[in-house]
XYZ file of C-alpha atoms in Angstrom:
621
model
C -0.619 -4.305 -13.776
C -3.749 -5.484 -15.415
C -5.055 -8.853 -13.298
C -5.351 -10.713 -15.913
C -2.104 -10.360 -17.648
C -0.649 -10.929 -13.774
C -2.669 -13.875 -14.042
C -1.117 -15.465 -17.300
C 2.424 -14.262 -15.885
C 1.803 -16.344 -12.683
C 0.969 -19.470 -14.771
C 4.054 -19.043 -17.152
C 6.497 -18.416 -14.482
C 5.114 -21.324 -12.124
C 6.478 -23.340 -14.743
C 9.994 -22.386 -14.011
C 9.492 -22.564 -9.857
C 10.792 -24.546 -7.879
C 9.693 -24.195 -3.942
C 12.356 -23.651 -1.039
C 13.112 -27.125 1.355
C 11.782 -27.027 4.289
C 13.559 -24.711 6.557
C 13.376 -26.732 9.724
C 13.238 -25.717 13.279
C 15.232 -28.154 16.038
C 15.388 -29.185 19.348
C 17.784 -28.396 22.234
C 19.159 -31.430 22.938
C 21.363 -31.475 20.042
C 24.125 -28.290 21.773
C 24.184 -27.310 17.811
C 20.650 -26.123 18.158
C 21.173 -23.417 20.436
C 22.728 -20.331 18.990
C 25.854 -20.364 21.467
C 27.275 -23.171 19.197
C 27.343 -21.059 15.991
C 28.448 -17.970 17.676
C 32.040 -19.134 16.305
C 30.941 -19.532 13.031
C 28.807 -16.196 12.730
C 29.457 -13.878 9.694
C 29.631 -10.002 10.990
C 28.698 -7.301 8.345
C 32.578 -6.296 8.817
C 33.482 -9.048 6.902
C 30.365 -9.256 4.677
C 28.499 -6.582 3.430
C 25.605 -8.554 2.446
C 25.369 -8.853 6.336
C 24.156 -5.714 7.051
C 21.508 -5.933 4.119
C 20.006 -9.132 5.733
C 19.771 -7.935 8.719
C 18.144 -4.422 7.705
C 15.427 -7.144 6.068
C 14.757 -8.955 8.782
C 14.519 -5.762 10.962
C 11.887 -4.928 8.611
C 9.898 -7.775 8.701
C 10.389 -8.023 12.404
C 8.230 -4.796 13.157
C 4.730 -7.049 12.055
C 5.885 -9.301 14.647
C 6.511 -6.791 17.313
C 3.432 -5.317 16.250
C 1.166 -8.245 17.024
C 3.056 -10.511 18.947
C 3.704 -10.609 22.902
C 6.721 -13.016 22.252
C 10.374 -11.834 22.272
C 11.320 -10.894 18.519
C 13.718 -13.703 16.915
C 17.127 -13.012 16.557
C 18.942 -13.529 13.211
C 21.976 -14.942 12.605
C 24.527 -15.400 9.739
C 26.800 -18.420 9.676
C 29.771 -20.139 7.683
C 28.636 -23.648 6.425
C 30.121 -26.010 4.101
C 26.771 -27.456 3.207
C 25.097 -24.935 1.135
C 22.334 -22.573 1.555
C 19.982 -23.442 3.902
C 17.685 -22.197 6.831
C 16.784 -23.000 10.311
C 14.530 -21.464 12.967
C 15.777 -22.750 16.457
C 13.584 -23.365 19.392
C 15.719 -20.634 21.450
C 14.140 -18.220 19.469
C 17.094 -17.483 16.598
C 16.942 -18.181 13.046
C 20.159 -19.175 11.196
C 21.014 -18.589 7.275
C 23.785 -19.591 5.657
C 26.616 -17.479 3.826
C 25.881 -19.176 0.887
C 21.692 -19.116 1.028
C 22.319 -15.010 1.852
C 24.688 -14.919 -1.406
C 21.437 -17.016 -3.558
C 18.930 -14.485 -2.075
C 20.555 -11.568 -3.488
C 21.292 -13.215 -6.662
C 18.559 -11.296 -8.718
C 19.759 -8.227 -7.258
C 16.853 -6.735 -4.782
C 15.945 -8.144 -1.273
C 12.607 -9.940 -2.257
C 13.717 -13.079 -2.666
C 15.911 -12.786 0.359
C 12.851 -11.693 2.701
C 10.899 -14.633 1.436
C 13.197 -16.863 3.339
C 13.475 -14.637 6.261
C 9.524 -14.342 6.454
C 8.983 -17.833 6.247
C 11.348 -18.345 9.162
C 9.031 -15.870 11.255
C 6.154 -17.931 10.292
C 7.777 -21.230 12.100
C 8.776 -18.953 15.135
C 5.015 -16.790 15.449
C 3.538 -20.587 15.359
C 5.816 -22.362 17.287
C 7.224 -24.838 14.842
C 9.558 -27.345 16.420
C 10.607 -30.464 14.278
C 13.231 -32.985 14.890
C 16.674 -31.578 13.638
C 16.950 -35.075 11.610
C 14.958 -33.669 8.915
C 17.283 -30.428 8.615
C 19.572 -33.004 8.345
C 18.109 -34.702 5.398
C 17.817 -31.743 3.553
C 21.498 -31.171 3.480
C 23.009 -29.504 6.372
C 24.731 -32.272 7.462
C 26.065 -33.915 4.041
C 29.664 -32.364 3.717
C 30.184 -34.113 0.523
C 28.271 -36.612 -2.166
C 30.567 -39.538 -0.253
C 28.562 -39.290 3.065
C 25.184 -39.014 1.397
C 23.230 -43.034 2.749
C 22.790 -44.878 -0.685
C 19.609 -45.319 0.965
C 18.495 -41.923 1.445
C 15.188 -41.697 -0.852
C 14.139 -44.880 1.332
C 14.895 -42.835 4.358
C 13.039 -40.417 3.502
C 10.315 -41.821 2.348
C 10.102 -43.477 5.031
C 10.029 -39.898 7.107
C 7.694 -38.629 4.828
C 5.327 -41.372 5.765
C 5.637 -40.459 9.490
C 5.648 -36.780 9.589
C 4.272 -35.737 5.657
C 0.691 -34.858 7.499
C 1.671 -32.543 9.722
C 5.214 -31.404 7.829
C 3.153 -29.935 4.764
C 0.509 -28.741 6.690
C 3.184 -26.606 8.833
C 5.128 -25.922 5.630
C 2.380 -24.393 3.611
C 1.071 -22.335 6.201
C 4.856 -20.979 6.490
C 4.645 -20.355 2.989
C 1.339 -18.997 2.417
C 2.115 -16.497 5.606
C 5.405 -15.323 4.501
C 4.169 -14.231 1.007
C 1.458 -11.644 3.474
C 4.320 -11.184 5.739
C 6.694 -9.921 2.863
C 4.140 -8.010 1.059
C 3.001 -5.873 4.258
C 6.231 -4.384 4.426
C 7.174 -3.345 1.469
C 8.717 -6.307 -0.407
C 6.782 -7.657 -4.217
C 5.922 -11.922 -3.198
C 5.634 -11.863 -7.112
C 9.015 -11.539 -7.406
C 10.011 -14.665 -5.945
C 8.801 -16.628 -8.712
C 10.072 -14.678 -11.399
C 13.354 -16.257 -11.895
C 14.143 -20.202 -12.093
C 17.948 -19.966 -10.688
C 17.044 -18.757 -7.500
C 14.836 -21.603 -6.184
C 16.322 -24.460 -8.462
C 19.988 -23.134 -7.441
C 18.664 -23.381 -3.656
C 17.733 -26.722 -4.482
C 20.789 -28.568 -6.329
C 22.833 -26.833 -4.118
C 21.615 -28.176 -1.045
C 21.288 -31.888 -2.834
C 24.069 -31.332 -5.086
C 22.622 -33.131 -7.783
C 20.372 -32.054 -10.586
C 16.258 -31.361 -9.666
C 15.309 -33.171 -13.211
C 17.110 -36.032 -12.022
C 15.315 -39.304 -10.505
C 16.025 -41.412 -7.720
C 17.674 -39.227 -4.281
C 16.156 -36.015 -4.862
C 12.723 -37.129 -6.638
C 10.866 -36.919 -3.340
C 11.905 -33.183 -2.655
C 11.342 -32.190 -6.505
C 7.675 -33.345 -6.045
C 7.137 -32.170 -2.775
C 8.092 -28.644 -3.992
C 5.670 -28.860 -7.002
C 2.503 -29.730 -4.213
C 4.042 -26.362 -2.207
C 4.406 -24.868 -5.635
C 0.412 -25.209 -6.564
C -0.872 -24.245 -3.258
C 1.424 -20.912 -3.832
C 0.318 -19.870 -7.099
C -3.532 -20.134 -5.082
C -2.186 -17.638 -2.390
C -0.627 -15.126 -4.910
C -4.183 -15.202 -6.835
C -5.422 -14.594 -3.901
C -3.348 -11.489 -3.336
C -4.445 -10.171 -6.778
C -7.717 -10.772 -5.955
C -7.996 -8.968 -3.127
C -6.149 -6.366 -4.616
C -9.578 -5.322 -6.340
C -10.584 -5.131 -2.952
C -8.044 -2.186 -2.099
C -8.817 -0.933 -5.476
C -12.739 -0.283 -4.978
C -11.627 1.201 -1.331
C -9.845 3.714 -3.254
C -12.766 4.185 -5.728
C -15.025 4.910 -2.482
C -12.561 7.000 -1.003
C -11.956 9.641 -4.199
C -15.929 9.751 -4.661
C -16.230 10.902 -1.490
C -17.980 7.678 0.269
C -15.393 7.642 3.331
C -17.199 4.870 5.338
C -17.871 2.644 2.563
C -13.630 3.036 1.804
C -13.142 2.327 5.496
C -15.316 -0.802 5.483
C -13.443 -2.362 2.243
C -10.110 -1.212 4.028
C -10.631 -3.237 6.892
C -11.797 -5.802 4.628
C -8.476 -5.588 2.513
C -6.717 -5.133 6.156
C -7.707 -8.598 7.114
C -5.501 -10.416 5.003
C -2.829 -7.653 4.343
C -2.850 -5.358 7.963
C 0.366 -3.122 6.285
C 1.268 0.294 7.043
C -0.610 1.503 3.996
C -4.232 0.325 4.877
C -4.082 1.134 8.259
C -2.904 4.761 7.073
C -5.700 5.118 4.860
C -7.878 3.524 7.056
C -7.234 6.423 9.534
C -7.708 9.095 6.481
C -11.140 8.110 5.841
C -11.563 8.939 9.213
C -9.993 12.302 8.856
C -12.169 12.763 5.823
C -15.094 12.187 7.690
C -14.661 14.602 10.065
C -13.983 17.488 7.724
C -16.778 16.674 6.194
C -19.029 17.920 9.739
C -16.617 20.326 10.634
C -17.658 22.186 7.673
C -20.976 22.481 9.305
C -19.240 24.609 12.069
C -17.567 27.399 9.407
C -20.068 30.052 10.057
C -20.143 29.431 13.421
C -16.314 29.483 13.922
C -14.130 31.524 11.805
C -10.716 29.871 12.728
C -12.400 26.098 12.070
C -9.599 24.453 10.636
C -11.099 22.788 8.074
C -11.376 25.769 6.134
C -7.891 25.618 5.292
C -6.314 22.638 2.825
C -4.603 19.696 3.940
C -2.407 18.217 1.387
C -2.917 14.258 2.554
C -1.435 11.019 1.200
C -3.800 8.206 0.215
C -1.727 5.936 -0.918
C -3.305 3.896 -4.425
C -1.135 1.428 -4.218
C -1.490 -2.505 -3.029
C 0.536 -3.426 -0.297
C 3.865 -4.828 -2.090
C 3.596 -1.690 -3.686
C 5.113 1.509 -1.409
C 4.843 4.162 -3.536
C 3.188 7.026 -2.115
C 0.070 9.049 -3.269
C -1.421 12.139 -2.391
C -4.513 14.005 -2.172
C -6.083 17.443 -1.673
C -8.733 17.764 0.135
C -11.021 20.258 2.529
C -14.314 19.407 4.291
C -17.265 18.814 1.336
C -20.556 19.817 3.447
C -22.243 16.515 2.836
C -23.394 16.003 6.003
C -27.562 16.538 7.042
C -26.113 16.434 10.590
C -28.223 18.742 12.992
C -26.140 21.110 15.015
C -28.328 21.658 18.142
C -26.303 19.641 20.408
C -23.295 20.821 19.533
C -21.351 18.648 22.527
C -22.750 16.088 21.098
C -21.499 16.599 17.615
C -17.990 17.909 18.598
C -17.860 14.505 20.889
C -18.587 12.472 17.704
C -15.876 13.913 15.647
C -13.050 13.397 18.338
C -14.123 10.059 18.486
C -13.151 9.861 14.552
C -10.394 11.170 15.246
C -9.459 9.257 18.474
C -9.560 6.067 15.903
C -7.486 7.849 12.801
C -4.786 8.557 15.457
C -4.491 4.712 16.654
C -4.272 3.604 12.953
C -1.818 6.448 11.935
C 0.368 5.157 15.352
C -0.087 1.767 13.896
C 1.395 2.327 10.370
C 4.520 3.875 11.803
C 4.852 1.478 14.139
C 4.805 -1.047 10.938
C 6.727 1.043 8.844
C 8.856 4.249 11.044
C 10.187 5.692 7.899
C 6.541 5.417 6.082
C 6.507 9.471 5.710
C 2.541 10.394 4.881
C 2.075 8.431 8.501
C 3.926 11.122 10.451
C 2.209 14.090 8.533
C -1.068 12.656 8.892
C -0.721 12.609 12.708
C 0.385 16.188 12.908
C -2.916 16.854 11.106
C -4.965 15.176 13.268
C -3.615 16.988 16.319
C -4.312 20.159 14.072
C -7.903 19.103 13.927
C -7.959 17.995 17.013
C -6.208 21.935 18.417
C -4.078 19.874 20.199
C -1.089 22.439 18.979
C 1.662 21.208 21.489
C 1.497 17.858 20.044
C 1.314 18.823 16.761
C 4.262 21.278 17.147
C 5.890 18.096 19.131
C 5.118 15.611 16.408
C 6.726 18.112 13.887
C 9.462 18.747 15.787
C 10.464 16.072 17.395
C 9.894 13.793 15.154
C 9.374 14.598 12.004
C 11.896 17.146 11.270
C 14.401 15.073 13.383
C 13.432 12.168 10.622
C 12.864 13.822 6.997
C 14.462 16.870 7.843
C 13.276 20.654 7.107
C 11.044 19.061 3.654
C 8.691 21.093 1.508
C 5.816 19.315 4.424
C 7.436 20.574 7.253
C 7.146 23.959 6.293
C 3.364 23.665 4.994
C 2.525 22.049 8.104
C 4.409 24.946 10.652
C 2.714 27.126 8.479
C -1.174 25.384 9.141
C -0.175 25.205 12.928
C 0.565 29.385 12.845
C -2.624 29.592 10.929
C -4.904 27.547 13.121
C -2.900 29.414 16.387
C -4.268 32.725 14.506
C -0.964 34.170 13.900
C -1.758 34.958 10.876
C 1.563 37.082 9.789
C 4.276 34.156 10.734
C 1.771 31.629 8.838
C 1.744 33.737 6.081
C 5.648 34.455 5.992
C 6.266 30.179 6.142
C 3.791 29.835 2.910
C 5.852 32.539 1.026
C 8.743 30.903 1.975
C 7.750 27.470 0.973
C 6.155 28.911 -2.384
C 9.613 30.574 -3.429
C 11.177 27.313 -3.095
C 12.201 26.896 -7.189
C 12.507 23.142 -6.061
C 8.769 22.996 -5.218
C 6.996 21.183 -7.857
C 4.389 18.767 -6.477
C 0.849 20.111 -7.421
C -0.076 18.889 -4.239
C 1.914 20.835 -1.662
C 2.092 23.837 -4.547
C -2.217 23.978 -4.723
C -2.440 23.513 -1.207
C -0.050 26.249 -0.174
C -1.153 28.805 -2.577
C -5.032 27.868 -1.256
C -4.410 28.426 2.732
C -1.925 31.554 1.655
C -5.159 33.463 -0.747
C -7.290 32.448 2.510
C -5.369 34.147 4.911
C -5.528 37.460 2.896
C -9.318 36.810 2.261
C -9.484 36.709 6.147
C -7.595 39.632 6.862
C -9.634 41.703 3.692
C -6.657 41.966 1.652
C -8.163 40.997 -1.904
C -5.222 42.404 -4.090
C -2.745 40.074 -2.105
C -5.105 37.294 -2.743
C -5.612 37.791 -6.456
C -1.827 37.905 -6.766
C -1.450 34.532 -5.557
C -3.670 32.982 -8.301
C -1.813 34.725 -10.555
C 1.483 33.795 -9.761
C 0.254 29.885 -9.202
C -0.755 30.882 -12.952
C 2.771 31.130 -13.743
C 4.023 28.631 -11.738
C 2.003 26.045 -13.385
C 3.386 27.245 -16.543
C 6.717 27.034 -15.497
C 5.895 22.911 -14.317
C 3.703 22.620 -17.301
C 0.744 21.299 -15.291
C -2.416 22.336 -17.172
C -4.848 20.969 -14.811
C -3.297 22.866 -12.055
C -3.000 25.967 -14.375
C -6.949 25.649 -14.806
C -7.567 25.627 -11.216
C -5.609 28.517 -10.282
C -7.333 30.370 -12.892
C -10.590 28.667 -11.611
C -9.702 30.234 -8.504
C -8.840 33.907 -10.053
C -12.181 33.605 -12.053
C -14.284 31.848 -10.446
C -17.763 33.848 -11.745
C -16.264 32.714 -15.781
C -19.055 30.403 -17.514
C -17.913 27.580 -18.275
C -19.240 25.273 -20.832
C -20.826 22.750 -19.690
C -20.986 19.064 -21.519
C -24.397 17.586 -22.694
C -24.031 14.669 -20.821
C -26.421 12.555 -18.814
C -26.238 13.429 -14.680
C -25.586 9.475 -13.950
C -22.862 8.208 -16.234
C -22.329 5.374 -18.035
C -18.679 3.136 -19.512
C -19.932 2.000 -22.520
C -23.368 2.046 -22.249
C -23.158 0.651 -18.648
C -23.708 2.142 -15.251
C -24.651 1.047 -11.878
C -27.867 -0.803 -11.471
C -27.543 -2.682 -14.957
C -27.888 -6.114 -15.517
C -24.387 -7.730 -17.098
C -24.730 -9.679 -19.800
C -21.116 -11.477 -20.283
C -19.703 -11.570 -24.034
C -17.152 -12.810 -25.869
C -15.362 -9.302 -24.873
C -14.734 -10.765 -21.236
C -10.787 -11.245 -20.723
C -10.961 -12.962 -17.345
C -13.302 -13.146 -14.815
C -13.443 -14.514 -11.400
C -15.762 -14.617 -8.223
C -14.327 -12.496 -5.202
C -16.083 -12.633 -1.646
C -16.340 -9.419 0.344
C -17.831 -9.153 3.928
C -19.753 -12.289 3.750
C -21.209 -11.823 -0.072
C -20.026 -13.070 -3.182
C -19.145 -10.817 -5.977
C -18.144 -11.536 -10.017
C -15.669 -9.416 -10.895
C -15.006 -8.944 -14.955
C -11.966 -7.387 -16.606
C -12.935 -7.041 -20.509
C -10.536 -6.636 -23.198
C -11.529 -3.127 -24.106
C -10.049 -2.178 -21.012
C -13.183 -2.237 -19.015
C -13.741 -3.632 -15.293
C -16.990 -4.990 -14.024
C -17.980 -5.879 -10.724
C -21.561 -7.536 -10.014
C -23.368 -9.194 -7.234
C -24.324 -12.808 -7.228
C -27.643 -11.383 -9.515
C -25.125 -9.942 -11.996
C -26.382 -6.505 -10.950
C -23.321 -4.240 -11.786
C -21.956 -2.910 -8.397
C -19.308 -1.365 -9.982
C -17.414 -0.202 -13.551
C -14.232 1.401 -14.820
C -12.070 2.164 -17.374
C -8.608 2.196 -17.956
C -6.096 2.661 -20.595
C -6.761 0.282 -23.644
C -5.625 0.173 -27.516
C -8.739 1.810 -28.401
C -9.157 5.243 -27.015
C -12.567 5.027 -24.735
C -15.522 8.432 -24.465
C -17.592 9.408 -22.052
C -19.784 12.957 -22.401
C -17.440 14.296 -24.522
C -13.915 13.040 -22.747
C -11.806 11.037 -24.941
C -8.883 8.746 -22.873
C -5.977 10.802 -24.288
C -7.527 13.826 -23.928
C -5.572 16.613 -22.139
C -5.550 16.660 -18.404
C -7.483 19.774 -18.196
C -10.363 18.411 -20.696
C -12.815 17.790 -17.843
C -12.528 20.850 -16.164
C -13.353 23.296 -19.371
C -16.417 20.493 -20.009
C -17.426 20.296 -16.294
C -15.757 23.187 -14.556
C -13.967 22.343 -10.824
C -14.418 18.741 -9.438
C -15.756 18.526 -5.756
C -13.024 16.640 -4.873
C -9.095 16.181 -6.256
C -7.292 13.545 -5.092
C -3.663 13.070 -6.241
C -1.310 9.970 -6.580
C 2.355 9.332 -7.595
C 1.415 8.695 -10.570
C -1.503 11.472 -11.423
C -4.445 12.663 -10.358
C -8.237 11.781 -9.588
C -11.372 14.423 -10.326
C -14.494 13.807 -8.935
C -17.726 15.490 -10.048
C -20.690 14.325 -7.621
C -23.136 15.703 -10.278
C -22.073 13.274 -12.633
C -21.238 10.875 -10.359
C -18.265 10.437 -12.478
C -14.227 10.568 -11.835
C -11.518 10.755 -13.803
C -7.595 9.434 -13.696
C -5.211 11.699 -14.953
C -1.780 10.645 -15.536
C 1.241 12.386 -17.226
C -1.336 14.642 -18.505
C -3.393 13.338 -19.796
C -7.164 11.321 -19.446
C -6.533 7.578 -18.357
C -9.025 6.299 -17.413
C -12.030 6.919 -15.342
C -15.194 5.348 -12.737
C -18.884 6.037 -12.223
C -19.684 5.985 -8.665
């Protein structure tokens, strides 16, 4: 989604949102505030479905905390309550939510909303939140019925308010503000807890049983929820923001620029430390390490980086979890010397050393976040640690996913790096006569390491045939682009045609090093601060994205998909997929996502999006 249109979303829908009460925590003192009091009243998933689905939530959300916490995890609990939805973290260490505020959560039908509470809960717990149980009382838990409600109550609590407002809002906000990072980290979309009214207004009258728009008892809550409200909308710009952040780690990262992608990954992974940027963190690691292993290739025959690792950056911002892919092999980059060859091997298992604790990270985050577990077994590969790999694979992974399309390219890399050849050969053919196999990825990858193998062992015939039938196979998925680099592959002495273009490119007539000049053209713009310097960062209505330093020096430009179809030497947006590679011939690099496919040519410095297809978009790097 375009920022700016997020942007105008956010403001619309903040008109409609109405922010949570405060979800207390209480003393002990009170025998209702320990969780052996509501044991009688607990709701199993036997006699609540909706049970189970809270609890599979907070399990998720639970794994940042026993990630970076040396504190007992909470405990949830679900309880019966005539009073309404509401929320309480105790000082024992449970958090309680009521039948009713589970049934509210789930009202829009995912588990977003539902996690907001949950996460904001965890907050209160991770910071040690412990407020006098009169407030929970205050906001409804204890009124059974509009009879026992004080006449006096928007005196009383104004008069609280005055007392505790300083260090209540304070405490509140901060719950807020960290349970919209908590939520998004693992999975769940913070946006989506402001796109519906009912949820938070229902919440609300519910608890107060009386209308928000009215004035008088509840007039206090409605405007403490607009202050919370505000100081949201700041934290979910913020989240969009840095989004641009993950965004340009990605750029780095497909043109080949694997430090400069770590360094705005850890930047990213300051605010949002998911299972996704730590994963990719430990991939541009990987990637770096190909990269001087390729310097060993005439030196060592079996090097594992001449074969092709299919692995999974994943494009996506954290509340996002779909996955990506790439394909990749060691680019010889590197000016590295070899004379001290301990030296140099040394270096790259330190690379790998640190991939490995961020890979162990993200499935500690996230254990069913698949590309995490394949990336491991990879870096034991690299590593020719082949009893862990074999372990990881199959004691782990195969145990969790089952015998998948992966499994089978990976035992098939392991038999190929362990030099027996024949049984890595015999997995490859199996996987490749799998009529369900359809992912470029895997199929390019697989084909690759398979024509290898018989390149190794002399066998050219065997070799040619597996362009060939990759030929057909792309015709049967209808994937031009990988029909043109299988037949790359078959003919790789063919001239290609090559496009009249200049060696650094330019998005409309702008290219790194230019001075921006901002025009009426400019949709939104905003200033975004990355390791200590301040950026400007312009999204134009053409579908053009601009980022400059504080000179207005551009750092950075894109283009995606806008009304008007964009050029650049000779590439139209539209275009068919394979467009750039009869202009250009085969990228250095191809990295694939869910949702296409990224081709960099160094010599251009210039890379192209392809989705369903066809041309998107593309960057100059």
């Amino acid at each position: 989604m375009k920022i700016s249109l997020l942007m105008k979303a956010l403001l619309l829908l903040f008109l409609v949102y109405f922010s949570l009460p405060c979800f207390s925590s209480v003393v002990l003192e009170d025998p209702s505030q320990s969780i052996r009091y509501w044991r009688p009243h607990q709701v199993q998933s036997t006699d609540n479905l909706n049970v189970a689905i809270a609890q599979g939530v907070f399990e998720k959300l639970a794994r940042i905390w026993n990630s970076s916490s040396s504190r007992i995890p909470p405990a949830l609990a679900i309880v019966r309550s005539d009073d309404g939805p509401w929320a309480a973290s105790l000082e024992d260490g449970n958090i309680l939510l009521s039948e009713k505020a589970l049934e509210i959560s789930l009202m829009s039908g995912n588990k977003n909303q539902l996690a907001f509470i949950l996460a904001h809960e965890l907050a209160h717990q991770k910071d040690n939140d412990v407020w006098d149980i009169k407030y929970l009382r205050l906001t409804g838990v204890k009124l059974r019925d509009e009879s026992n409600m004080p006449t006096d109550l928007s005196l009383e609590i104004s008069k609280y308010n005055n007392e505790k407002i300083i260090g209540l809002d304070s405490r509140e906000i901060r719950a807020d503000e960290q349970a919209v990072v908590l939520m998004s980290m693992v999975g769940f979309d913070p946006f989506d807890v402001i796109r519906g009214k009912s949820f938070f207004v229902s919440w609300a009258e519910k608890s107060w049983r009386m209308q928000c728009g009215q004035t008088g008892k509840i007039s206090s809550v409605c405007q403490q929820a607009k202050m919370r409200t505000s100081v949201t909308i700041k934290k979910l710009e913020d989240i969009a923001r840095k989004a641009t952040i993950f965004d340009l780690a990605t750029q780095a990262y497909v043109a080949g620029d694997y430090q400069k992608a770590r360094n705005l990954y850890v930047e990213y992974e300051k605010s949002f430390p998911g299972h996704i940027v730590h994963d990719n963190i430990g991939l541009t690691y990987i990637m770096e390490s190909l990269n001087y292993m390729s310097r060993l290739r005439k030196i060592d025959r079996d090097n594992a980086s001449h074969y092709l690792f299919p692995v999974y950056l994943n494009t996506q911002t954290a509340f996002n979890s779909d996955n990506a892919g790439g394909l990749t092999r060691g680019v010889d980059k590197s000016e590295v010397e070899l004379s001290d060859l301990t030296e140099f091997n040394l270096m790259v298992e330190r690379m790998l050393n640190q991939a490995a604790s961020y890979f162990i990270t993200a499935i500690t985050i996230n254990p069913d976040y698949k590309p995490a577990y394949q990336h491991l077994t990879i870096l034991f590969i690299l590593q020719n640690k082949m009893m862990s790999a074999k372990a990881q694979l199959e004691d782990n992974y195969k145990i969790k996913f089952g015998e998948d399309d992966m499994y089978l390219f990976l035992s098939g890399l392991v038999f190929a790096v362990e030099n027996k050849k024949e049984r890595a050969v015999g997995v490859f053919k199996k996987l490749l006569s799998r009529r369900t196999l359809r992912g470029a990825n895997v199929l390019y990858a697989a084909s690759y390491n398979l024509a290898y193998i018989y390149r190794f062992q002399k066998n050219f015939v065997l070799e040619k045939n597996v362009w060939r039938n990759l030929i057909k196979r792309s015709q049967e998925v209808n994937d031009s682009t990988l029909f043109r680099l299988a037949l790359r592959q078959l003919k790789p002495n063919q001239k290609l045609r090559r496009a009249n273009g200049r060696l650094k490119s330019m998005v409309d007539n702008l290219t790194i090093g230019d001075t921006f000049q901002e025009t009426k053209n400019s949709l939104s713009s905003y200033e975004l601060w990355m390791s200590g310097e301040l950026f400007n960062v312009f999204e134009m209505q053409d579908g053009k994205h601009v980022v400059t330093d504080s000179r207005l020096i551009v750092q950075h430009v894109w283009q995606e998909t806008a009304e008007k179809r964009a050029e650049i030497i000779g590439v139209f947006q539209g275009d068919s997929s394979d467009r750039p590679l009869k202009l250009l011939g085969v990228p250095q690099r191809q990295t694939a996502t869910q949702q296409g496919l990224y081709l960099s040519y160094d010599d251009y410095g210039l890379a192209f999006n392809i989705v369903d297809d066809k041309v998107s978009g593309w960057f100059v790097y």
